[in-house]
């Protein structure tokens, strides 16, 4: 168990994000450090105010297994499931990469569900798994979830581009602005049972959730940095473990994987 004081773990995580050498593991380091803070409590308070989302939290519904790529590949073109399969395969990702979480309370459930649906959200929103695209999606999470780590990532990304990539800062800020606006307009993604909608047309899903039919305009597909999340951690794709349930009396969450 990491006994490092939360404040210092936050600083270490932000430093890693700025350095870029271990950005994805750093995201979970910072999120763990924020778990007991006011920002996480505020996130839960707001999520519980929305009845469908509150119902998901009470039920603690999880897929608890990787996205079934073999099945999704067989679905018709234009469906949500086929779009997810293309997103994973075209970008060299690994289904079920997300860090393990002991689901023992409302907060750990929310973290587990958001993490296991990360690439589903990519397919639904249209943001690419690049530095710009990931930052745009985190801006969406700021608006929809009030997720603390999302704000940290967005702020760090803007600072990093202001210092190291000033000529590309406008593209990053455009993705952030679009992602945040989409999050304010869209229906709550955390309330969705995506597993029941694999064969639903992606256009229908987006229309139902008030997301632009064409997806994000500033998606990050033309990200000039060329940074892919897997490249940040030095791997081909993402590896890791799935969420798991535990007895409510179990100990605190600690990082179980080194990649996201």
Coordinates of N, CA and C in Angstrom, one line a residue:
X1 N 0.8 -1.2 0.0 CA 0.0 0.0 0.0 C 0.9 1.2 0.0
X2 N 0.5 2.2 -0.9 CA 1.3 3.4 -1.0 C 1.0 4.3 0.2
X3 N 1.9 4.6 1.1 CA 1.7 5.5 2.2 C 2.1 6.9 1.9
X4 N 2.5 7.2 0.7 CA 2.9 8.6 0.4 C 1.7 9.5 0.6
X5 N 1.8 10.6 1.3 CA 0.7 11.6 1.5 C 0.0 11.9 0.2
X6 N -1.3 12.1 0.2 CA -2.1 12.3 -1.0 C -1.6 13.5 -1.8
X7 N -1.3 14.6 -1.1 CA -0.8 15.8 -1.8 C 0.4 15.6 -2.6
X8 N 1.4 14.8 -2.0 CA 2.6 14.6 -2.7 C 2.4 13.6 -3.9
X9 N 1.5 12.7 -3.7 CA 1.2 11.8 -4.8 C 0.6 12.6 -6.0
X10 N -0.3 13.5 -5.6 CA -0.8 14.4 -6.7 C 0.3 15.1 -7.4
X11 N 1.2 15.7 -6.7 CA 2.3 16.4 -7.3 C 3.2 15.5 -8.2
X12 N 3.5 14.3 -7.7 CA 4.2 13.4 -8.5 C 3.5 13.0 -9.8
X13 N 2.2 12.8 -9.7 CA 1.4 12.5 -10.8 C 1.4 13.6 -11.9
X14 N 1.2 14.8 -11.4 CA 1.1 15.9 -12.3 C 2.5 16.1 -13.0
X15 N 3.6 15.9 -12.2 CA 4.9 16.0 -12.8 C 5.1 15.0 -13.9
X16 N 4.6 13.8 -13.7 CA 4.7 12.8 -14.8 C 3.9 13.1 -16.0
X17 N 2.7 13.7 -15.8 CA 1.9 14.2 -16.9 C 2.6 15.2 -17.7
X18 N 3.2 16.2 -17.0 CA 4.0 17.2 -17.7 C 5.1 16.7 -18.5
X19 N 5.8 15.7 -17.9 CA 7.0 15.1 -18.5 C 6.6 14.3 -19.7
X20 N 5.4 13.6 -19.7 CA 4.9 12.9 -20.8 C 5.5 11.5 -20.9
X21 N 6.5 11.1 -20.1 CA 7.1 9.8 -20.2 C 6.3 8.7 -19.6
X22 N 5.4 9.0 -18.7 CA 4.5 8.0 -18.1 C 3.2 8.5 -17.8
X23 N 2.6 9.2 -18.8 CA 1.3 9.9 -18.6 C 0.2 9.1 -18.2
X24 N 0.0 7.9 -18.8 CA -1.2 7.1 -18.5 C -1.2 6.6 -17.1
X25 N -0.1 6.0 -16.6 CA -0.1 5.5 -15.2 C -0.2 6.7 -14.3
X26 N 0.3 7.9 -14.6 CA 0.2 9.1 -13.8 C -1.3 9.5 -13.6
X27 N -2.1 9.3 -14.6 CA -3.5 9.6 -14.5 C -4.1 8.9 -13.3
X28 N -3.9 7.6 -13.2 CA -4.4 6.8 -12.1 C -3.8 7.2 -10.8
X29 N -2.5 7.5 -10.8 CA -1.9 7.9 -9.5 C -2.5 9.2 -9.0
X30 N -2.8 10.1 -9.8 CA -3.5 11.4 -9.4 C -4.9 11.1 -9.0
X31 N -5.6 10.2 -9.7 CA -7.0 9.9 -9.4 C -7.1 9.3 -8.0
X32 N -6.2 8.3 -7.8 CA -6.2 7.7 -6.4 C -6.0 8.7 -5.3
X33 N -5.1 9.7 -5.6 CA -4.8 10.7 -4.6 C -5.9 11.6 -4.3
X34 N -6.8 11.8 -5.3 CA -8.0 12.7 -5.2 C -9.2 12.0 -4.6
X35 N -9.1 10.7 -4.4 CA -10.3 9.9 -4.0 C -11.0 10.4 -2.8
X36 N -10.2 10.8 -1.8 CA -10.8 11.3 -0.5 C -11.1 12.8 -0.4
X37 N -10.9 13.5 -1.5 CA -11.0 14.9 -1.5 C -12.4 15.4 -1.8
X38 N -12.5 16.8 -1.7 CA -13.8 17.4 -1.9 C -14.3 17.3 -3.3
X39 N -13.3 17.2 -4.3 CA -13.7 17.2 -5.7 C -14.4 15.9 -6.0
X40 N -13.9 14.7 -5.5 CA -14.6 13.5 -5.7 C -16.0 13.4 -5.0
X41 N -16.1 14.0 -3.8 CA -17.4 14.0 -3.1 C -18.4 14.9 -3.9
X42 N -17.9 15.9 -4.5 CA -18.8 16.8 -5.4 C -19.2 16.0 -6.6
X43 N -18.3 15.3 -7.2 CA -18.7 14.5 -8.4 C -19.8 13.5 -8.0
X44 N -19.7 12.8 -6.9 CA -20.7 11.8 -6.5 C -22.0 12.5 -6.2
X45 N -22.0 13.7 -5.6 CA -23.2 14.4 -5.3 C -24.0 14.7 -6.5
X46 N -23.2 15.3 -7.5 CA -23.9 15.6 -8.8 C -24.4 14.4 -9.5
X47 N -23.7 13.4 -9.6 CA -24.1 12.2 -10.3 C -25.4 11.6 -9.6
X48 N -25.5 11.6 -8.3 CA -26.6 11.1 -7.6 C -27.9 11.9 -7.8
X49 N -27.7 13.1 -8.3 CA -28.9 14.0 -8.5 C -29.6 13.6 -9.8
X50 N -29.0 12.8 -10.7 CA -29.7 12.4 -11.9 C -30.2 11.0 -11.7
X51 N -31.5 10.8 -11.7 CA -32.1 9.5 -11.4 C -31.6 8.3 -12.1
X52 N -31.5 8.3 -13.5 CA -31.0 7.1 -14.2 C -29.5 6.8 -13.8
X53 N -28.7 7.8 -13.6 CA -27.3 7.6 -13.2 C -27.3 7.1 -11.8
X54 N -28.1 7.7 -10.9 CA -28.1 7.2 -9.5 C -28.5 5.7 -9.5
X55 N -29.5 5.3 -10.3 CA -29.9 3.9 -10.3 C -28.7 3.0 -10.7
X56 N -27.9 3.4 -11.7 CA -26.8 2.6 -12.1 C -25.8 2.5 -11.0
X57 N -25.6 3.6 -10.2 CA -24.7 3.6 -9.1 C -25.2 2.6 -8.0
X58 N -26.5 2.7 -7.7 CA -27.0 1.8 -6.7 C -26.9 0.3 -7.1
X59 N -27.2 0.1 -8.4 CA -27.1 -1.3 -8.9 C -25.6 -1.8 -9.0
X60 N -24.7 -0.8 -9.3 CA -23.3 -1.1 -9.5 C -23.1 -2.1 -10.7
X61 N -23.9 -1.7 -11.8 CA -23.8 -2.5 -13.0 C -22.5 -2.4 -13.6
X62 N -21.8 -3.5 -13.9 CA -20.5 -3.6 -14.6 C -20.6 -4.7 -15.7
X63 N -19.9 -4.5 -16.7 CA -19.7 -5.5 -17.7 C -18.7 -6.5 -17.1
X64 N -17.6 -6.0 -16.5 CA -16.6 -6.9 -15.8 C -16.0 -7.9 -16.7
X65 N -15.9 -7.6 -18.0 CA -15.1 -8.4 -18.9 C -14.7 -7.5 -20.1
X66 N -13.7 -7.9 -20.8 CA -13.3 -7.0 -22.0 C -14.5 -6.9 -23.0
X67 N -14.4 -5.8 -23.8 CA -15.3 -5.7 -24.9 C -15.2 -6.9 -25.8
X68 N -16.4 -7.5 -26.1 CA -16.3 -8.8 -26.9 C -16.0 -8.5 -28.4
X69 N -14.8 -8.3 -28.7 CA -14.4 -7.9 -30.1 C -14.8 -8.9 -31.1
X70 N -14.7 -10.2 -30.8 CA -15.0 -11.3 -31.8 C -16.5 -11.1 -32.2
X71 N -17.4 -10.8 -31.3 CA -18.8 -10.6 -31.6 C -19.0 -9.3 -32.3
X72 N -18.3 -8.2 -31.8 CA -18.6 -6.9 -32.4 C -18.1 -6.8 -33.9
X73 N -17.1 -7.6 -34.2 CA -16.6 -7.6 -35.6 C -17.7 -8.2 -36.6
X74 N -18.6 -9.0 -36.0 CA -19.6 -9.6 -36.9 C -20.8 -8.7 -37.1
X75 N -20.9 -7.6 -36.4 CA -22.1 -6.7 -36.5 C -22.0 -5.9 -37.8
X76 N -23.2 -5.4 -38.2 CA -23.2 -4.6 -39.4 C -22.4 -3.3 -39.3
X77 N -22.0 -2.9 -40.5 CA -21.3 -1.6 -40.5 C -22.3 -0.5 -40.1
X78 N -21.8 0.5 -39.4 CA -22.6 1.6 -38.9 C -23.2 1.4 -37.5
X79 N -23.0 0.2 -37.0 CA -23.5 -0.1 -35.6 C -22.5 0.4 -34.6
X80 N -23.0 0.6 -33.4 CA -22.1 1.0 -32.3 C -21.0 0.0 -32.1
X81 N -21.4 -1.3 -32.0 CA -20.4 -2.3 -31.8 C -19.3 -2.4 -32.8
X82 N -19.7 -2.3 -34.1 CA -18.7 -2.3 -35.1 C -17.8 -1.1 -35.0
X83 N -18.3 0.1 -34.6 CA -17.5 1.3 -34.5 C -16.5 1.1 -33.3
X84 N -16.9 0.4 -32.3 CA -16.0 0.1 -31.2 C -14.9 -0.8 -31.6
X85 N -15.3 -1.9 -32.3 CA -14.3 -2.8 -32.8 C -13.2 -2.1 -33.7
X86 N -13.7 -1.2 -34.6 CA -12.8 -0.5 -35.5 C -11.9 0.4 -34.6
X87 N -12.4 1.1 -33.7 CA -11.6 2.0 -32.8 C -10.5 1.2 -32.1
X88 N -10.8 0.1 -31.6 CA -9.8 -0.7 -30.8 C -8.8 -1.3 -31.8
X89 N -9.2 -1.8 -32.9 CA -8.3 -2.5 -33.8 C -7.5 -1.5 -34.6
X90 N -8.1 -0.5 -35.1 CA -7.4 0.5 -36.0 C -6.3 1.2 -35.2
X91 N -6.5 1.3 -33.9 CA -5.5 2.0 -33.1 C -4.6 1.1 -32.3
X92 N -4.6 -0.2 -32.6 CA -3.7 -1.1 -31.9 C -3.9 -1.2 -30.4
X93 N -5.2 -1.1 -30.0 CA -5.4 -1.1 -28.5 C -5.7 -2.5 -28.1
X94 N -5.8 -2.7 -26.8 CA -6.1 -4.0 -26.2 C -7.4 -3.9 -25.4
X95 N -8.4 -4.7 -25.8 CA -9.7 -4.7 -25.0 C -9.4 -5.1 -23.6
X96 N -10.0 -4.4 -22.7 CA -9.9 -4.7 -21.3 C -8.6 -4.3 -20.6
X97 N -8.1 -3.1 -21.1 CA -6.8 -2.6 -20.6 C -6.9 -1.9 -19.3
X98 N -8.1 -1.5 -18.9 CA -8.2 -0.6 -17.7 C -7.7 -1.1 -16.4
X99 N -7.2 -0.3 -15.6 CA -6.7 -0.7 -14.3 C -7.7 -1.3 -13.4
X100 N -7.3 -2.3 -12.6 CA -8.2 -3.0 -11.7 C -8.7 -2.0 -10.6
X101 N -10.0 -2.2 -10.3 CA -10.5 -1.4 -9.2 C -11.4 -2.3 -8.3
X102 N -11.1 -2.2 -7.0 CA -12.0 -2.9 -6.1 C -13.3 -2.1 -5.9
X103 N -14.4 -2.7 -6.4 CA -15.7 -2.0 -6.3 C -16.2 -2.2 -4.9
X104 N -16.1 -1.2 -4.0 CA -16.5 -1.4 -2.6 C -17.5 -0.3 -2.2
X105 N -17.6 0.8 -3.0 CA -18.5 1.9 -2.6 C -18.9 2.6 -3.9
X106 N -19.7 3.7 -3.8 CA -20.2 4.4 -4.9 C -19.0 5.0 -5.8
X107 N -18.0 5.5 -5.1 CA -16.9 6.2 -5.9 C -16.1 5.1 -6.7
X108 N -15.8 4.0 -6.0 CA -15.0 3.0 -6.8 C -15.9 2.4 -7.9
X109 N -17.2 2.3 -7.7 CA -18.0 1.9 -8.8 C -18.0 2.8 -10.0
X110 N -18.1 4.1 -9.7 CA -18.1 5.1 -10.8 C -16.7 5.0 -11.6
X111 N -15.6 4.9 -10.8 CA -14.3 4.8 -11.5 C -14.2 3.6 -12.3
X112 N -14.7 2.5 -11.8 CA -14.6 1.2 -12.6 C -15.5 1.3 -13.8
X113 N -16.7 1.8 -13.7 CA -17.6 1.9 -14.9 C -17.0 2.9 -16.0
X114 N -16.6 4.0 -15.5 CA -16.0 5.0 -16.5 C -14.8 4.4 -17.2
X115 N -13.9 3.7 -16.5 CA -12.7 3.2 -17.1 C -13.0 2.0 -18.0
X116 N -14.0 1.2 -17.7 CA -14.3 0.1 -18.6 C -15.0 0.5 -19.9
X117 N -15.6 1.7 -19.8 CA -16.4 2.2 -20.9 C -15.6 3.3 -21.7
X118 N -14.3 3.5 -21.4 CA -13.5 4.6 -22.0 C -13.5 4.5 -23.5
X119 N -13.2 3.3 -24.0 CA -13.2 3.2 -25.5 C -14.5 3.2 -26.1
X120 N -15.5 2.8 -25.4 CA -16.9 2.9 -25.9 C -17.2 4.4 -26.1
X121 N -16.9 5.2 -25.1 CA -17.1 6.6 -25.2 C -16.3 7.2 -26.4
X122 N -15.1 6.8 -26.6 CA -14.4 7.2 -27.8 C -15.2 7.0 -29.1
X123 N -15.7 5.8 -29.2 CA -16.5 5.5 -30.4 C -17.8 6.4 -30.5
X124 N -18.4 6.6 -29.4 CA -19.7 7.4 -29.4 C -19.4 8.8 -29.7
X125 N -18.3 9.4 -29.0 CA -18.1 10.8 -29.1 C -17.3 11.2 -30.4
X126 N -16.4 10.2 -30.9 CA -15.6 10.5 -32.0 C -14.3 11.1 -31.8
X127 N -13.9 11.1 -30.5 CA -12.5 11.7 -30.2 C -11.5 10.6 -30.5
X128 N -10.4 10.9 -31.1 CA -9.3 10.0 -31.4 C -8.5 9.7 -30.1
X129 N -7.8 8.5 -30.1 CA -6.9 8.2 -28.9 C -5.5 8.9 -29.1
X130 N -5.5 10.2 -29.3 CA -4.3 10.9 -29.4 C -4.2 11.9 -28.3
X131 N -3.2 12.7 -28.2 CA -3.1 13.6 -27.1 C -4.2 14.6 -27.1
X132 N -4.5 15.2 -28.3 CA -5.5 16.2 -28.5 C -6.9 15.5 -28.3
X133 N -7.1 14.3 -28.9 CA -8.4 13.7 -28.7 C -8.7 13.3 -27.3
X134 N -7.7 12.7 -26.6 CA -7.9 12.3 -25.2 C -8.2 13.5 -24.4
X135 N -7.6 14.6 -24.6 CA -7.8 15.8 -23.8 C -9.2 16.4 -24.1
X136 N -9.7 16.3 -25.4 CA -11.1 16.7 -25.7 C -12.1 15.8 -25.0
X137 N -11.8 14.5 -24.9 CA -12.7 13.6 -24.2 C -12.7 13.9 -22.7
X138 N -11.5 14.2 -22.1 CA -11.5 14.6 -20.7 C -12.3 15.8 -20.4
X139 N -12.3 16.8 -21.4 CA -13.1 18.0 -21.2 C -14.6 17.6 -21.2
X140 N -15.0 16.6 -22.0 CA -16.4 16.1 -22.0 C -16.7 15.5 -20.6
X141 N -15.7 14.8 -20.0 CA -15.9 14.2 -18.7 C -16.0 15.3 -17.6
X142 N -15.3 16.4 -17.8 CA -15.4 17.5 -16.8 C -16.9 18.0 -16.8
X143 N -17.5 18.2 -18.0 CA -18.8 18.7 -18.0 C -19.9 17.7 -17.6
X144 N -19.7 16.4 -18.0 CA -20.7 15.4 -17.6 C -20.6 14.8 -16.2
X145 N -19.4 14.6 -15.8 CA -19.2 13.9 -14.5 C -18.6 14.7 -13.4
X146 N -18.0 15.9 -13.7 CA -17.3 16.6 -12.7 C -16.1 15.8 -12.2
X147 N -15.6 14.9 -13.1 CA -14.5 14.0 -12.7 C -13.2 14.8 -12.4
X148 N -12.7 14.7 -11.2 CA -11.5 15.5 -10.8 C -10.3 15.3 -11.7
X149 N -10.0 14.1 -12.1 CA -8.8 13.8 -12.9 C -9.0 14.4 -14.3
X150 N -10.2 14.5 -14.7 CA -10.4 15.1 -16.1 C -10.0 16.6 -16.1
X151 N -10.3 17.3 -15.0 CA -9.9 18.7 -14.9 C -8.4 18.8 -14.8
X152 N -7.7 17.9 -14.1 CA -6.3 17.9 -13.9 C -5.6 17.6 -15.3
X153 N -6.1 16.7 -16.0 CA -5.6 16.3 -17.3 C -5.7 17.5 -18.3
X154 N -6.9 18.1 -18.4 CA -7.1 19.2 -19.3 C -6.2 20.4 -18.9
X155 N -6.1 20.7 -17.7 CA -5.3 21.9 -17.3 C -3.8 21.6 -17.6
X156 N -3.4 20.4 -17.3 CA -2.0 20.0 -17.5 C -1.7 20.0 -19.0
X157 N -2.6 19.5 -19.8 CA -2.4 19.5 -21.3 C -2.3 20.9 -21.9
X158 N -3.1 21.8 -21.4 CA -3.1 23.2 -21.9 C -1.7 23.8 -21.5
X159 N -1.3 23.6 -20.3 CA 0.0 24.1 -19.8 C 1.1 23.5 -20.6
X160 N 1.1 22.2 -20.8 CA 2.1 21.5 -21.6 C 2.2 22.1 -23.0
X161 N 1.1 22.3 -23.7 CA 1.1 22.8 -25.0 C 1.5 24.3 -25.0
X162 N 1.2 25.1 -24.0 CA 1.5 26.5 -23.9 C 3.1 26.6 -23.9
X163 N 3.7 25.6 -23.2 CA 5.2 25.7 -23.0 C 5.9 25.0 -24.1
X164 N 5.4 23.8 -24.5 CA 6.2 23.0 -25.4 C 5.7 22.9 -26.9
X165 N 4.4 23.2 -27.1 CA 3.8 23.1 -28.4 C 2.9 24.3 -28.7
X166 N 3.5 25.5 -28.5 CA 2.6 26.7 -28.7 C 2.0 26.9 -30.0
X167 N 2.6 26.4 -31.1 CA 2.0 26.5 -32.4 C 0.8 25.6 -32.6
X168 N 0.6 24.6 -31.7 CA -0.5 23.7 -31.7 C -1.5 23.9 -30.6
X169 N -1.3 24.9 -29.8 CA -2.2 25.1 -28.7 C -3.6 25.4 -29.1
X170 N -3.8 26.1 -30.2 CA -5.2 26.4 -30.7 C -6.0 25.1 -31.0
X171 N -5.3 24.1 -31.6 CA -6.0 22.9 -31.9 C -6.4 22.2 -30.6
X172 N -5.6 22.2 -29.6 CA -5.9 21.6 -28.3 C -7.0 22.3 -27.6
X173 N -7.0 23.6 -27.6 CA -8.1 24.3 -26.9 C -9.4 24.2 -27.7
X174 N -9.3 24.1 -29.0 CA -10.6 23.8 -29.8 C -11.2 22.5 -29.4
X175 N -10.4 21.5 -29.2 CA -10.9 20.2 -28.8 C -11.5 20.2 -27.4
X176 N -10.8 21.0 -26.5 CA -11.3 21.1 -25.1 C -12.6 21.8 -25.1
X177 N -12.7 22.9 -25.9 CA -14.0 23.7 -25.9 C -15.1 22.8 -26.5
X178 N -14.8 22.1 -27.5 CA -15.9 21.2 -28.1 C -16.3 20.1 -27.2
X179 N -15.3 19.5 -26.5 CA -15.6 18.4 -25.6 C -16.5 18.8 -24.5
X180 N -16.1 20.0 -23.9 CA -16.9 20.5 -22.8 C -18.3 20.9 -23.2
X181 N -18.4 21.5 -24.4 CA -19.8 21.9 -24.8 C -20.6 20.6 -25.1
X182 N -20.0 19.6 -25.7 CA -20.7 18.3 -25.9 C -21.2 17.7 -24.6
X183 N -20.3 17.8 -23.6 CA -20.7 17.2 -22.3 C -21.9 17.9 -21.7
X184 N -22.0 19.2 -21.9 CA -23.1 19.9 -21.3 C -24.4 19.6 -22.0
X185 N -24.3 19.4 -23.3 CA -25.5 19.2 -24.1 C -26.0 17.7 -24.1
X186 N -25.1 16.8 -24.0 CA -25.4 15.4 -24.2 C -26.1 14.8 -23.1
X187 N -26.8 13.7 -23.4 CA -27.4 12.9 -22.3 C -26.3 12.2 -21.5
X188 N -26.7 11.7 -20.3 CA -25.6 11.2 -19.4 C -25.1 9.8 -19.9
X189 N -23.9 9.8 -20.3 CA -23.3 8.5 -20.8 C -23.1 7.5 -19.7
X190 N -23.0 7.9 -18.5 CA -22.8 7.0 -17.4 C -24.0 6.2 -17.1
X191 N -25.2 6.7 -17.5 CA -26.5 6.0 -17.3 C -26.8 5.0 -18.4
X192 N -25.9 4.8 -19.4 CA -26.2 3.9 -20.5 C -25.7 2.5 -20.2
X193 N -26.5 1.6 -20.6 CA -26.1 0.1 -20.6 C -25.6 -0.2 -22.1
X194 N -24.4 0.2 -22.4 CA -23.9 0.0 -23.7 C -24.0 -1.4 -24.2
X195 N -23.9 -2.4 -23.3 CA -23.8 -3.8 -23.7 C -25.2 -4.2 -24.3
X196 N -26.2 -3.4 -24.1 CA -27.5 -3.7 -24.7 C -27.7 -3.0 -26.0
X197 N -26.7 -2.3 -26.4 CA -26.9 -1.4 -27.6 C -25.8 -1.7 -28.7
X198 N -25.1 -2.8 -28.6 CA -24.0 -3.1 -29.5 C -24.5 -3.0 -31.0
X199 N -25.7 -3.5 -31.2 CA -26.2 -3.6 -32.6 C -27.1 -2.4 -33.0
X200 N -27.1 -1.4 -32.2 CA -27.8 -0.2 -32.5 C -27.0 0.7 -33.4
X201 N -27.6 1.3 -34.4 CA -26.8 2.2 -35.3 C -26.2 3.3 -34.5
X202 N -24.9 3.6 -34.8 CA -24.2 4.6 -34.1 C -24.9 6.0 -34.2
X203 N -25.4 6.2 -35.4 CA -26.1 7.5 -35.7 C -27.3 7.6 -34.7
X204 N -28.0 6.5 -34.5 CA -29.1 6.5 -33.6 C -28.7 6.8 -32.2
X205 N -27.6 6.1 -31.8 CA -27.1 6.3 -30.4 C -26.8 7.8 -30.2
X206 N -26.1 8.4 -31.2 CA -25.7 9.8 -31.0 C -26.9 10.7 -31.0
X207 N -27.9 10.4 -31.9 CA -29.1 11.2 -31.9 C -29.8 11.1 -30.6
X208 N -29.9 9.9 -30.1 CA -30.6 9.7 -28.8 C -30.0 10.5 -27.6
X209 N -28.7 10.6 -27.7 CA -27.9 11.2 -26.6 C -27.6 12.7 -26.9
X210 N -28.1 13.2 -28.0 CA -27.9 14.6 -28.4 C -26.4 14.9 -28.6
X211 N -25.7 14.0 -29.3 CA -24.3 14.1 -29.7 C -24.4 14.3 -31.2
X212 N -23.5 15.2 -31.8 CA -23.5 15.4 -33.2 C -23.4 14.1 -34.0
X213 N -24.2 13.9 -35.0 CA -24.2 12.7 -35.8 C -22.9 12.4 -36.3
X214 N -22.1 13.4 -36.7 CA -20.8 13.2 -37.3 C -19.7 13.0 -36.3
X215 N -20.1 13.1 -35.0 CA -19.1 13.0 -33.9 C -18.3 14.3 -33.7
X216 N -17.3 14.3 -32.9 CA -16.5 15.4 -32.6 C -15.9 16.0 -33.9
X217 N -16.0 17.3 -34.0 CA -15.4 18.0 -35.2 C -13.9 18.2 -35.0
X218 N -13.5 18.5 -33.8 CA -12.1 18.7 -33.4 C -11.7 17.4 -32.7
X219 N -11.7 16.3 -33.5 CA -11.6 14.9 -32.9 C -10.2 14.6 -32.4
X220 N -9.2 15.2 -33.0 CA -7.8 14.8 -32.7 C -7.2 13.8 -33.7
X221 N -8.0 13.4 -34.7 CA -7.4 12.5 -35.7 C -6.2 13.0 -36.4
X222 N -6.2 14.4 -36.6 CA -5.1 15.0 -37.3 C -4.1 15.6 -36.2
X223 N -4.0 15.0 -35.1 CA -3.2 15.5 -34.0 C -1.7 15.6 -34.5
X224 N -1.2 16.9 -34.6 CA 0.1 17.1 -35.1 C 1.2 16.5 -34.3
X225 N 0.9 16.2 -33.0 CA 2.0 15.7 -32.1 C 2.3 14.2 -32.5
X226 N 1.3 13.5 -33.1 CA 1.5 12.1 -33.4 C 1.6 11.3 -32.1
X227 N 1.3 11.8 -31.0 CA 1.4 11.0 -29.8 C 0.2 10.1 -29.6
X228 N 0.4 8.8 -29.5 CA -0.6 7.8 -29.2 C -0.4 7.4 -27.7
X229 N -1.5 7.2 -27.0 CA -1.4 6.8 -25.6 C -0.4 5.7 -25.4
X230 N -0.5 4.7 -26.3 CA 0.4 3.5 -26.1 C 1.9 3.9 -26.2
X231 N 2.2 4.9 -27.1 CA 3.5 5.3 -27.2 C 4.0 6.0 -26.0
X232 N 3.1 6.6 -25.3 CA 3.5 7.4 -24.1 C 4.1 6.4 -23.0
X233 N 3.5 5.2 -22.9 CA 4.0 4.3 -21.9 C 4.9 3.2 -22.5
X234 N 5.3 3.4 -23.8 CA 6.3 2.6 -24.4 C 5.8 1.2 -24.8
X235 N 4.5 1.0 -25.1 CA 4.0 -0.3 -25.4 C 3.2 -0.2 -26.7
X236 N 2.9 -1.4 -27.2 CA 2.1 -1.5 -28.4 C 0.7 -1.8 -28.0
X237 N -0.1 -0.8 -27.8 CA -1.5 -1.0 -27.2 C -1.4 -0.8 -25.7
X238 N -2.6 -1.1 -25.1 CA -2.7 -0.9 -23.7 C -2.9 -2.3 -23.0
X239 N -2.2 -2.5 -21.9 CA -2.4 -3.7 -21.2 C -2.9 -3.4 -19.8
X240 N -3.4 -4.4 -19.1 CA -3.8 -4.2 -17.7 C -4.9 -5.1 -17.3
X241 N -5.6 -4.8 -16.2 CA -6.5 -5.7 -15.6 C -7.9 -5.1 -15.6
X242 N -8.9 -5.9 -15.4 CA -10.3 -5.5 -15.4 C -10.7 -5.1 -14.0
X243 N -11.9 -4.4 -13.9 CA -12.4 -4.1 -12.6 C -12.8 -5.4 -11.9
X244 N -12.7 -5.4 -10.6 CA -13.2 -6.5 -9.9 C -14.0 -6.1 -8.6
X245 N -14.8 -6.9 -8.2 CA -15.6 -6.6 -7.0 C -14.9 -7.2 -5.8
X246 N -15.1 -6.6 -4.6 CA -14.5 -7.1 -3.4 C -15.5 -6.8 -2.3
X247 N -15.2 -7.5 -1.1 CA -16.0 -7.2 0.1 C -15.9 -5.8 0.5
X248 N -17.0 -5.2 0.9 CA -16.9 -3.7 1.3 C -15.9 -3.5 2.4
X249 N -15.5 -4.5 3.1 CA -14.6 -4.2 4.2 C -13.2 -4.3 3.8
X250 N -12.9 -4.5 2.4 CA -11.6 -4.7 1.9 C -10.8 -3.4 2.0
X251 N -9.5 -3.4 1.8 CA -8.7 -2.2 2.0 C -8.9 -1.3 0.8
X252 N -8.1 -0.2 0.9 CA -8.2 0.9 -0.1 C -7.7 0.4 -1.5
X253 N -8.1 1.2 -2.5 CA -7.6 0.9 -3.8 C -6.2 1.3 -4.0
X254 N -5.4 0.5 -4.6 CA -4.1 0.8 -5.0 C -3.9 0.5 -6.5
X255 N -2.9 1.1 -7.1 CA -2.7 0.8 -8.5 C -2.3 -0.7 -8.7
X256 N -3.0 -1.4 -9.6 CA -2.7 -2.8 -9.8 C -2.0 -3.0 -11.2
X257 N -2.0 -2.0 -12.0 CA -1.4 -2.1 -13.4 C -0.7 -0.9 -13.7
X258 N 0.3 -1.0 -14.6 CA 1.1 0.2 -14.9 C 0.7 0.8 -16.2
X259 N -0.4 0.4 -16.8 CA -0.8 1.0 -18.1 C -2.3 1.2 -18.0
X260 N -2.8 2.2 -18.8 CA -4.2 2.5 -18.9 C -4.7 2.1 -20.2

